[in-house]
mmCIF file of C-alpha atoms in Angstrom:
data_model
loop_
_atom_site.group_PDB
_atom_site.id
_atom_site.type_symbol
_atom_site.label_atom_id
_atom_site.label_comp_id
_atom_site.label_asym_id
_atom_site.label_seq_id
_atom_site.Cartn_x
_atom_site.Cartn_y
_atom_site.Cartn_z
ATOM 1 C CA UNK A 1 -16.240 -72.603 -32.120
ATOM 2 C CA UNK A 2 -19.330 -70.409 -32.966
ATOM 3 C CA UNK A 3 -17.627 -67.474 -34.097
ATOM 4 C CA UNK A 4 -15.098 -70.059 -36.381
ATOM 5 C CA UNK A 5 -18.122 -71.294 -38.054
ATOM 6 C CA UNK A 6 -19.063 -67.815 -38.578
ATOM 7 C CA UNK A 7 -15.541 -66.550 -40.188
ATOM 8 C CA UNK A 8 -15.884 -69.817 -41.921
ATOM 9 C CA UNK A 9 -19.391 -69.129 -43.899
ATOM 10 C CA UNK A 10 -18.592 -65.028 -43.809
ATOM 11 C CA UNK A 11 -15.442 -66.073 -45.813
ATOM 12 C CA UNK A 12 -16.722 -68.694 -47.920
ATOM 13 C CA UNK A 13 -17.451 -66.544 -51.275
ATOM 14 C CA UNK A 14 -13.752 -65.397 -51.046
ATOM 15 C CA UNK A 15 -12.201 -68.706 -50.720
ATOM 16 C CA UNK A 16 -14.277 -70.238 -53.659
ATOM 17 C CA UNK A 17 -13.073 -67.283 -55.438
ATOM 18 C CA UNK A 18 -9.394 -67.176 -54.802
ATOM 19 C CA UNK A 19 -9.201 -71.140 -54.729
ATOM 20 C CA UNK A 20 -10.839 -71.227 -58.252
ATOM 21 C CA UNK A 21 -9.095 -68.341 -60.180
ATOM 22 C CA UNK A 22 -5.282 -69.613 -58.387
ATOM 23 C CA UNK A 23 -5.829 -73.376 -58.928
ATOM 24 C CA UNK A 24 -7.782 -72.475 -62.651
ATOM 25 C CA UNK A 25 -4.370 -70.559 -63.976
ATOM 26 C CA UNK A 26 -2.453 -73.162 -62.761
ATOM 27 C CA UNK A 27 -4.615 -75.725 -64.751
ATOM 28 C CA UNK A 28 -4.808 -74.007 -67.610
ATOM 29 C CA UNK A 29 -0.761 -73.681 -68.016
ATOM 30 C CA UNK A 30 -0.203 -77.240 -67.387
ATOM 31 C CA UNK A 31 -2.796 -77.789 -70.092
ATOM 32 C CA UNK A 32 -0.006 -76.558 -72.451
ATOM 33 C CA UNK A 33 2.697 -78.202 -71.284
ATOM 34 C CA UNK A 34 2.757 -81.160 -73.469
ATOM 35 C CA UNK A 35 2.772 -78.450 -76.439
ATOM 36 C CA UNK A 36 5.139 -76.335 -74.986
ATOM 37 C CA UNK A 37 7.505 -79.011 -74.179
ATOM 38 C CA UNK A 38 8.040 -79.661 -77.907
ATOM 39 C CA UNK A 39 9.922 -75.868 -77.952
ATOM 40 C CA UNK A 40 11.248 -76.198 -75.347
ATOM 41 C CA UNK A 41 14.814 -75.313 -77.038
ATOM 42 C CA UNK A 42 13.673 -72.088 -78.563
ATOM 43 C CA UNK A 43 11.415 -71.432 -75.579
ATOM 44 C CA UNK A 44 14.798 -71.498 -73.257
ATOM 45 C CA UNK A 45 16.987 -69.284 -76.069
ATOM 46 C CA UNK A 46 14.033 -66.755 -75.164
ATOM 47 C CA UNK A 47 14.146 -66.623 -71.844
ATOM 48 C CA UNK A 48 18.302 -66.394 -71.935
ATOM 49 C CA UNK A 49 17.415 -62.900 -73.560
ATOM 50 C CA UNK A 50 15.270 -61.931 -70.834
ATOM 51 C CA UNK A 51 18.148 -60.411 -68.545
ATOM 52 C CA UNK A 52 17.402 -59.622 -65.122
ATOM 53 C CA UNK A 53 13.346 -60.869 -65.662
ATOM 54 C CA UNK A 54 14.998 -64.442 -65.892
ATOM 55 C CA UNK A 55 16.675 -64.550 -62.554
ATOM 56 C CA UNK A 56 13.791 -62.414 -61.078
ATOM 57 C CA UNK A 57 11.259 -65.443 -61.189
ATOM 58 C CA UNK A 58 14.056 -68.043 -61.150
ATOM 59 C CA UNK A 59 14.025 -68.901 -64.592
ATOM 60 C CA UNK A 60 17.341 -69.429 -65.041
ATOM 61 C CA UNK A 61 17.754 -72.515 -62.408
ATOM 62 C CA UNK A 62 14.862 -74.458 -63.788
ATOM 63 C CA UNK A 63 14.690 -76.591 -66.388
ATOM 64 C CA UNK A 64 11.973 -75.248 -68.703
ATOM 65 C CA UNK A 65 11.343 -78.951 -70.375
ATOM 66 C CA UNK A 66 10.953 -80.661 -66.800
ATOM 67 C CA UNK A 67 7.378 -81.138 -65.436
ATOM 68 C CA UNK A 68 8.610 -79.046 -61.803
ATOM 69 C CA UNK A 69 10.570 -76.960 -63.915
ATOM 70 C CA UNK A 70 7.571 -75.975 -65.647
ATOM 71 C CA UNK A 71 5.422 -75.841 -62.729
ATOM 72 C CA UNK A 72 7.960 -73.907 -60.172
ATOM 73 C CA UNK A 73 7.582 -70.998 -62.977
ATOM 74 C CA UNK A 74 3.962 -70.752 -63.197
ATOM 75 C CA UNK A 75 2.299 -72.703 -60.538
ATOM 76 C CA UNK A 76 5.238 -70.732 -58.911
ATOM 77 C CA UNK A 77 4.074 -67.588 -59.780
ATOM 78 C CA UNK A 78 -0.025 -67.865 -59.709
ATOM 79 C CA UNK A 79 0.070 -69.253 -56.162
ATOM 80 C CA UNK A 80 3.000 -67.454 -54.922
ATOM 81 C CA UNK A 81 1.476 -63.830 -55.909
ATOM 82 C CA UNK A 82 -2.164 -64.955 -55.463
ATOM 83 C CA UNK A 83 -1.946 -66.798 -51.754
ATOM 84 C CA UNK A 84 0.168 -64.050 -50.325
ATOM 85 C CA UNK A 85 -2.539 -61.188 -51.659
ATOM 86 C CA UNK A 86 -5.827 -63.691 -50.171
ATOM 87 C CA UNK A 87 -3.537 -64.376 -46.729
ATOM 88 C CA UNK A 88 -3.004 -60.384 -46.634
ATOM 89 C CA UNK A 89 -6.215 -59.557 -47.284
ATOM 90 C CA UNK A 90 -7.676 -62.151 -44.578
ATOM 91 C CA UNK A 91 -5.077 -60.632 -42.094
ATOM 92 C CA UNK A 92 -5.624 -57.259 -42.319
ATOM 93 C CA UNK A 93 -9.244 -57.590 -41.767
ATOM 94 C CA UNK A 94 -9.149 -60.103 -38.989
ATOM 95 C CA UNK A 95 -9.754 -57.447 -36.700
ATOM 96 C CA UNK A 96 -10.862 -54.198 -38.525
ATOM 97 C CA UNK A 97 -13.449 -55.673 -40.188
ATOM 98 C CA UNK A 98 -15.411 -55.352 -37.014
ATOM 99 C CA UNK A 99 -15.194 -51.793 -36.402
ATOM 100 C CA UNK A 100 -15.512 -51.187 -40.174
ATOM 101 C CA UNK A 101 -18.570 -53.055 -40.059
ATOM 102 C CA UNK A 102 -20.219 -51.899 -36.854
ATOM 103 C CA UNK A 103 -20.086 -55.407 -35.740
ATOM 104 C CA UNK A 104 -17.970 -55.286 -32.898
ATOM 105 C CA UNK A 105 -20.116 -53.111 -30.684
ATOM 106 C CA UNK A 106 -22.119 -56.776 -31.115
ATOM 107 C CA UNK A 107 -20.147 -58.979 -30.749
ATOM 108 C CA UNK A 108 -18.437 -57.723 -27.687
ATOM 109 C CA UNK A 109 -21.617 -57.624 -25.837
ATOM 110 C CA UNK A 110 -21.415 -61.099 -25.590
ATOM 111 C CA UNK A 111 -19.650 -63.260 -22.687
ATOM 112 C CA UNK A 112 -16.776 -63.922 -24.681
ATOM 113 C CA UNK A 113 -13.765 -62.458 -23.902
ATOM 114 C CA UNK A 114 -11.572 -60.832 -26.379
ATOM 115 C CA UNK A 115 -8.628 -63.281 -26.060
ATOM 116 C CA UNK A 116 -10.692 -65.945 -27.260
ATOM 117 C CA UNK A 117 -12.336 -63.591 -29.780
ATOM 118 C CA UNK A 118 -8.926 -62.948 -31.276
ATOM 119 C CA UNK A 119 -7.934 -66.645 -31.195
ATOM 120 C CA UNK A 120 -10.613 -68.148 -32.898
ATOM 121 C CA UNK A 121 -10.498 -65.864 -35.758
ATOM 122 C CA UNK A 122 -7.098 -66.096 -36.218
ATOM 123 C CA UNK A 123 -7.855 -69.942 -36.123
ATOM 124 C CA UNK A 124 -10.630 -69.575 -38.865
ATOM 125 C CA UNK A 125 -7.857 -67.560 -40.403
ATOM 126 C CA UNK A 126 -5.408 -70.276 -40.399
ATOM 127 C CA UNK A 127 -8.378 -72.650 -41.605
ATOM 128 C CA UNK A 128 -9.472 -70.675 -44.105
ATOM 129 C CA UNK A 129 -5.762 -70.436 -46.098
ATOM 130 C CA UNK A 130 -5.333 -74.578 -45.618
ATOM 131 C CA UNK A 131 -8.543 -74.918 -47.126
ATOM 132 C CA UNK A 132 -7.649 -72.870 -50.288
ATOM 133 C CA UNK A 133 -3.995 -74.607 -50.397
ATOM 134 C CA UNK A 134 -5.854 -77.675 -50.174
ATOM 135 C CA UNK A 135 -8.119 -76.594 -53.354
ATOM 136 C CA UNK A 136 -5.104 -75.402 -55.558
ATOM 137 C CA UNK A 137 -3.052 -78.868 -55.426
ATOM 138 C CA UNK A 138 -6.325 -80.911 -55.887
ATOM 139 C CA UNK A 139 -6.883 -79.008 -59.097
ATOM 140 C CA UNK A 140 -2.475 -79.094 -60.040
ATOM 141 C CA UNK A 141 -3.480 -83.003 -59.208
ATOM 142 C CA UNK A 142 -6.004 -83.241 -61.569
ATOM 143 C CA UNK A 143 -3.822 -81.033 -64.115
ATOM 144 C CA UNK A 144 -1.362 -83.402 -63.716
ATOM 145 C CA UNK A 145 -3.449 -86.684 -64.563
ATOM 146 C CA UNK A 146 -5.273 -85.071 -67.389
ATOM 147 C CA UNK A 147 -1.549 -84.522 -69.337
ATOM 148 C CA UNK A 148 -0.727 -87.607 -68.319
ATOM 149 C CA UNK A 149 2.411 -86.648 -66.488
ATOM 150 C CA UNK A 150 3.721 -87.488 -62.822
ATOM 151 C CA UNK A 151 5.263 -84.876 -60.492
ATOM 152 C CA UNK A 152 8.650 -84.960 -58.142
ATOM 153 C CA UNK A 153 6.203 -85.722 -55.412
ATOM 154 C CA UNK A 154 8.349 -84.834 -52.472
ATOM 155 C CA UNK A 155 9.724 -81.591 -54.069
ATOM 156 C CA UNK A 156 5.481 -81.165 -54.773
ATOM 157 C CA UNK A 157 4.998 -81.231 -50.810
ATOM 158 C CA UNK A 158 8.238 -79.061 -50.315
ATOM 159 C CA UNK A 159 7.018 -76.396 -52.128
ATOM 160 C CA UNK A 160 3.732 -76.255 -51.064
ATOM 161 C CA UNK A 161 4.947 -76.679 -47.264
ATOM 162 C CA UNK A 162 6.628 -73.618 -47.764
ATOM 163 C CA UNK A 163 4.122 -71.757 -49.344
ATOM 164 C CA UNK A 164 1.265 -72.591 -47.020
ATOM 165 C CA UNK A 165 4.385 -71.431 -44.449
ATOM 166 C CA UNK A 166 4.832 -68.191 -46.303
ATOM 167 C CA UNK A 167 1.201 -67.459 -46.387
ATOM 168 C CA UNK A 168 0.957 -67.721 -42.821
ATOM 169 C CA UNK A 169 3.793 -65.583 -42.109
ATOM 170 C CA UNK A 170 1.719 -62.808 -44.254
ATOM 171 C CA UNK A 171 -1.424 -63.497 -41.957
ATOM 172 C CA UNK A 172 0.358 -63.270 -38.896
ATOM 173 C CA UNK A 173 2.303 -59.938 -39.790
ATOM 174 C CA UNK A 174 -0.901 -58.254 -40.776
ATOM 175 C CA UNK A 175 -2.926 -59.657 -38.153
ATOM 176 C CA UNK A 176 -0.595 -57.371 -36.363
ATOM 177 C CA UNK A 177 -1.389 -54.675 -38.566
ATOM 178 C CA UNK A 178 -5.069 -54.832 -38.485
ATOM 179 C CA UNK A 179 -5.443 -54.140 -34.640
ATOM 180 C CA UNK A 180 -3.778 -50.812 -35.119
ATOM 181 C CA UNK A 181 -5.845 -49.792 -37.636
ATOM 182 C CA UNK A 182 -9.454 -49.043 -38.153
ATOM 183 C CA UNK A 183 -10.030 -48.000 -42.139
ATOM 184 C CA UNK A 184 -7.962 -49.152 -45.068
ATOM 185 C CA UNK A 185 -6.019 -51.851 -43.157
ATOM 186 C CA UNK A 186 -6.632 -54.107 -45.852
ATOM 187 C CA UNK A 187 -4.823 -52.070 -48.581
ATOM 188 C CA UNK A 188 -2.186 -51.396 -46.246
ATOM 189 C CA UNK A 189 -1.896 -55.271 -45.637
ATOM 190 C CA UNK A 190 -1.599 -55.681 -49.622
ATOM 191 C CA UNK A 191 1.106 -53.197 -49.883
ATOM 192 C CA UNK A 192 3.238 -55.349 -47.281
ATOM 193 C CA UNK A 193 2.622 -58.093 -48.935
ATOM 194 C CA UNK A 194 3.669 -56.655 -52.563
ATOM 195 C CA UNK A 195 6.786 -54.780 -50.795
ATOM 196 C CA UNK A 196 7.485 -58.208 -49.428
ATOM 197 C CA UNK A 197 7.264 -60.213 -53.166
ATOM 198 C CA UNK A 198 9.251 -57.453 -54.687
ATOM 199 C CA UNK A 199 12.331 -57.765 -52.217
ATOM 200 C CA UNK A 200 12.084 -61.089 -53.019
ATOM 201 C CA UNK A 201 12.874 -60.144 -56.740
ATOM 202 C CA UNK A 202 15.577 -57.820 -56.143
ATOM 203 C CA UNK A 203 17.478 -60.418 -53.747
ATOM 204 C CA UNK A 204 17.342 -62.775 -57.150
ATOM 205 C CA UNK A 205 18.791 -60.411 -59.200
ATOM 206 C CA UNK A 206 21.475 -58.864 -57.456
ATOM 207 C CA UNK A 207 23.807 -59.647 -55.177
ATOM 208 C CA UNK A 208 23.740 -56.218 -53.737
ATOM 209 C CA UNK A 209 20.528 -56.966 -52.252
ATOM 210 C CA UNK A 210 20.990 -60.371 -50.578
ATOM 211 C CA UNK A 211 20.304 -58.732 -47.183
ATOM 212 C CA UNK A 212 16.441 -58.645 -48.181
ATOM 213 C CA UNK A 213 16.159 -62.814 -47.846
ATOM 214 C CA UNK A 214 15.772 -61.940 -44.270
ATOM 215 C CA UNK A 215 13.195 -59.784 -44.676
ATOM 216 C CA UNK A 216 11.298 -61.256 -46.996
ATOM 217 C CA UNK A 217 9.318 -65.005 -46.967
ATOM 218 C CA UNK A 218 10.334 -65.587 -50.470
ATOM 219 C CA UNK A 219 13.899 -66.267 -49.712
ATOM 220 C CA UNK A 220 12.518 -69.596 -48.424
ATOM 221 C CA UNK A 221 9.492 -70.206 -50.152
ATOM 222 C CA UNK A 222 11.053 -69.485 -53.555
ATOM 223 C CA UNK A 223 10.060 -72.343 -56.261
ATOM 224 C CA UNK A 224 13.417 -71.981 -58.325
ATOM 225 C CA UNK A 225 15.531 -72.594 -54.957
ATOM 226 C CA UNK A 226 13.251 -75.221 -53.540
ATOM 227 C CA UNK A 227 12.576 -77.120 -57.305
ATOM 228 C CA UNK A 228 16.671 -76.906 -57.805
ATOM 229 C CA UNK A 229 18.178 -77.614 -54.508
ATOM 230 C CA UNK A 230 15.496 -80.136 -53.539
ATOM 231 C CA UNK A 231 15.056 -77.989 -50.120
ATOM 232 C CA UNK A 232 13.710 -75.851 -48.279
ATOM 233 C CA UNK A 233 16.121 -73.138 -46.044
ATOM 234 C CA UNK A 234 15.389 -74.179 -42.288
ATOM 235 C CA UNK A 235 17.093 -71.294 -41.147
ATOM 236 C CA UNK A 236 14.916 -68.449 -42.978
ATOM 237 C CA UNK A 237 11.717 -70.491 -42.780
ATOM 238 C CA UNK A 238 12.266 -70.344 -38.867
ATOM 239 C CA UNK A 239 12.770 -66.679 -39.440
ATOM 240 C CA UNK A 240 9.590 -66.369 -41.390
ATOM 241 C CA UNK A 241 8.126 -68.052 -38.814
ATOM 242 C CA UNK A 242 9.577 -65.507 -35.892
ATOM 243 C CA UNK A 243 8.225 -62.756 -37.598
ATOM 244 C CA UNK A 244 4.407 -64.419 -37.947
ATOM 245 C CA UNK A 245 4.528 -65.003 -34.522
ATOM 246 C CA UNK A 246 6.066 -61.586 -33.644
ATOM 247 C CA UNK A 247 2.830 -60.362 -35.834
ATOM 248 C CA UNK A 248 0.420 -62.396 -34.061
ATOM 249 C CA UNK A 249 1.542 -61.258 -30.144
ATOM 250 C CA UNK A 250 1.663 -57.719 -30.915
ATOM 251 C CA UNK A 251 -2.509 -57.682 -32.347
ATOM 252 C CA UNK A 252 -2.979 -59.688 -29.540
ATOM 253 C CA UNK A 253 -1.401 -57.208 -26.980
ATOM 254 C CA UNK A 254 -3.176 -54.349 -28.853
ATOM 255 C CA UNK A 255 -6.569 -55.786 -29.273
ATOM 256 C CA UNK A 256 -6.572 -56.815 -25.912
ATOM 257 C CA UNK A 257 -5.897 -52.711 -24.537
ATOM 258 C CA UNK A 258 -7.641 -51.636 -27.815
ATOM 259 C CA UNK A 259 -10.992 -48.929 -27.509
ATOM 260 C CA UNK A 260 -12.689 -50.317 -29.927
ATOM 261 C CA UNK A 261 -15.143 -47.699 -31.657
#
């Protein structure tokens, strides 16, 4: 539990961070949603011209004047791009971080074996992503009460079951990559990520590409699809979750045989 607390307050200024600027975006668009809601005609004609942009991000299976039609499109967006970037970031320097830091030599000196050092930061991990979840929908809660509006609460908890899913699929598969790598494993994790969010876009907008929703998370964790069908895919969330795991039990095998430097 020691080295938990210690992810915990080494991570702290990050989570503020990310929980702030994600949940803050997603407060400030709701703000406009009573105004925007009033164009909501033109605003739809717009996004009609938009092409392939449109059924990149969904647009054209939500309703643009609905509350989680509004929200799947840029709550959608913020926390979907944002929470796969933090959960990247925190999972490609689970375990690289150490030798980056010249902190391992340190920390394995100590009577603690590296099984449990990998498990409870992956735990803090884990913690560390629920707690910034939990941020974002307390400030889309407040959002909602200060326009006065009231969501699809169980579509609400759909969604962000599947994101907080999604997100930990991301940790998982770059926990993996972090034990193999000792510099830049963080900027490699971000480039998964963003390779993964951008299959995601191509499998919306063409048909040709529909073989990418098992690749990437977004297939099940997309707002439009969720919002519209009420949802989520059990099949490709179990998928997701296969490929977290795989993630997880390959860093662990490495780590374990690793020579750490």
């Amino acid at each position: 539990m020691t080295l938990i607390k210690m992810e915990l307050k080494r991570n702290g200024k990050s989570l503020l961070i990310w929980s702030v600027v994600i949940g803050g975006m997603i407060l400030l668009c709701l703000l406009l949603y009573p105004e925007l809601k009033k164009e909501v005609d033109s605003l739809e004609e717009a996004l009609k011209n938009m092409g392939g942009v449109t059924a990149a991000f969904g647009m054209d299976r939500l309703n643009y004047g609905e509350l989680m039609g509004f929200y799947g499109i840029y709550g959608g967006s913020m926390l979907g791009i944002g929470g796969i970037f933090y959960s990247a970031i925190l999972g490609a320097g689970m375990l690289a971080r150490e030798e980056q830091e010249h902190t391992a030599e340190f920390l394995l000196t100590h009577p603690v074996s590296r099984e449990k050092i990998f498990f409870q930061k992956l735990s803090s991990m884990a913690i560390l992503l629920v707690l910034m979840n939990s941020i974002v929908i307390l400030f889309s809660c407040v959002s909602f009460a200060m326009i006065g509006e009231k969501p699809d609460w169980d579509v609400f908890w759909i969604y962000h079951g599947a994101q907080v899913l999604m997100q930990m699929e991301i940790l998982g598969i770059c926990c993996g990559i972090s034990a193999f790598i000792r510099r830049g494993s963080v900027s490699l994790g971000i480039g998964v990520a963003a390779l993964l969010y951008f299959l995601g876009l191509f499998s919306n907008i063409t048909d040709k590409a529909e073989a990418a929703k098992y690749l990437t998370p977004y297939a099940y964790a997309d707002a439009a699809k969720i919002i519209s069908e009420r949802a989520m895919d059990e099949k490709l969330a179990l998928l997701g979750i296969a490929y977290g795991l795989i993630g997880i039990g390959v860093g662990f095998w490495k780590y374990r045989r690793k020579d750490i430097s």
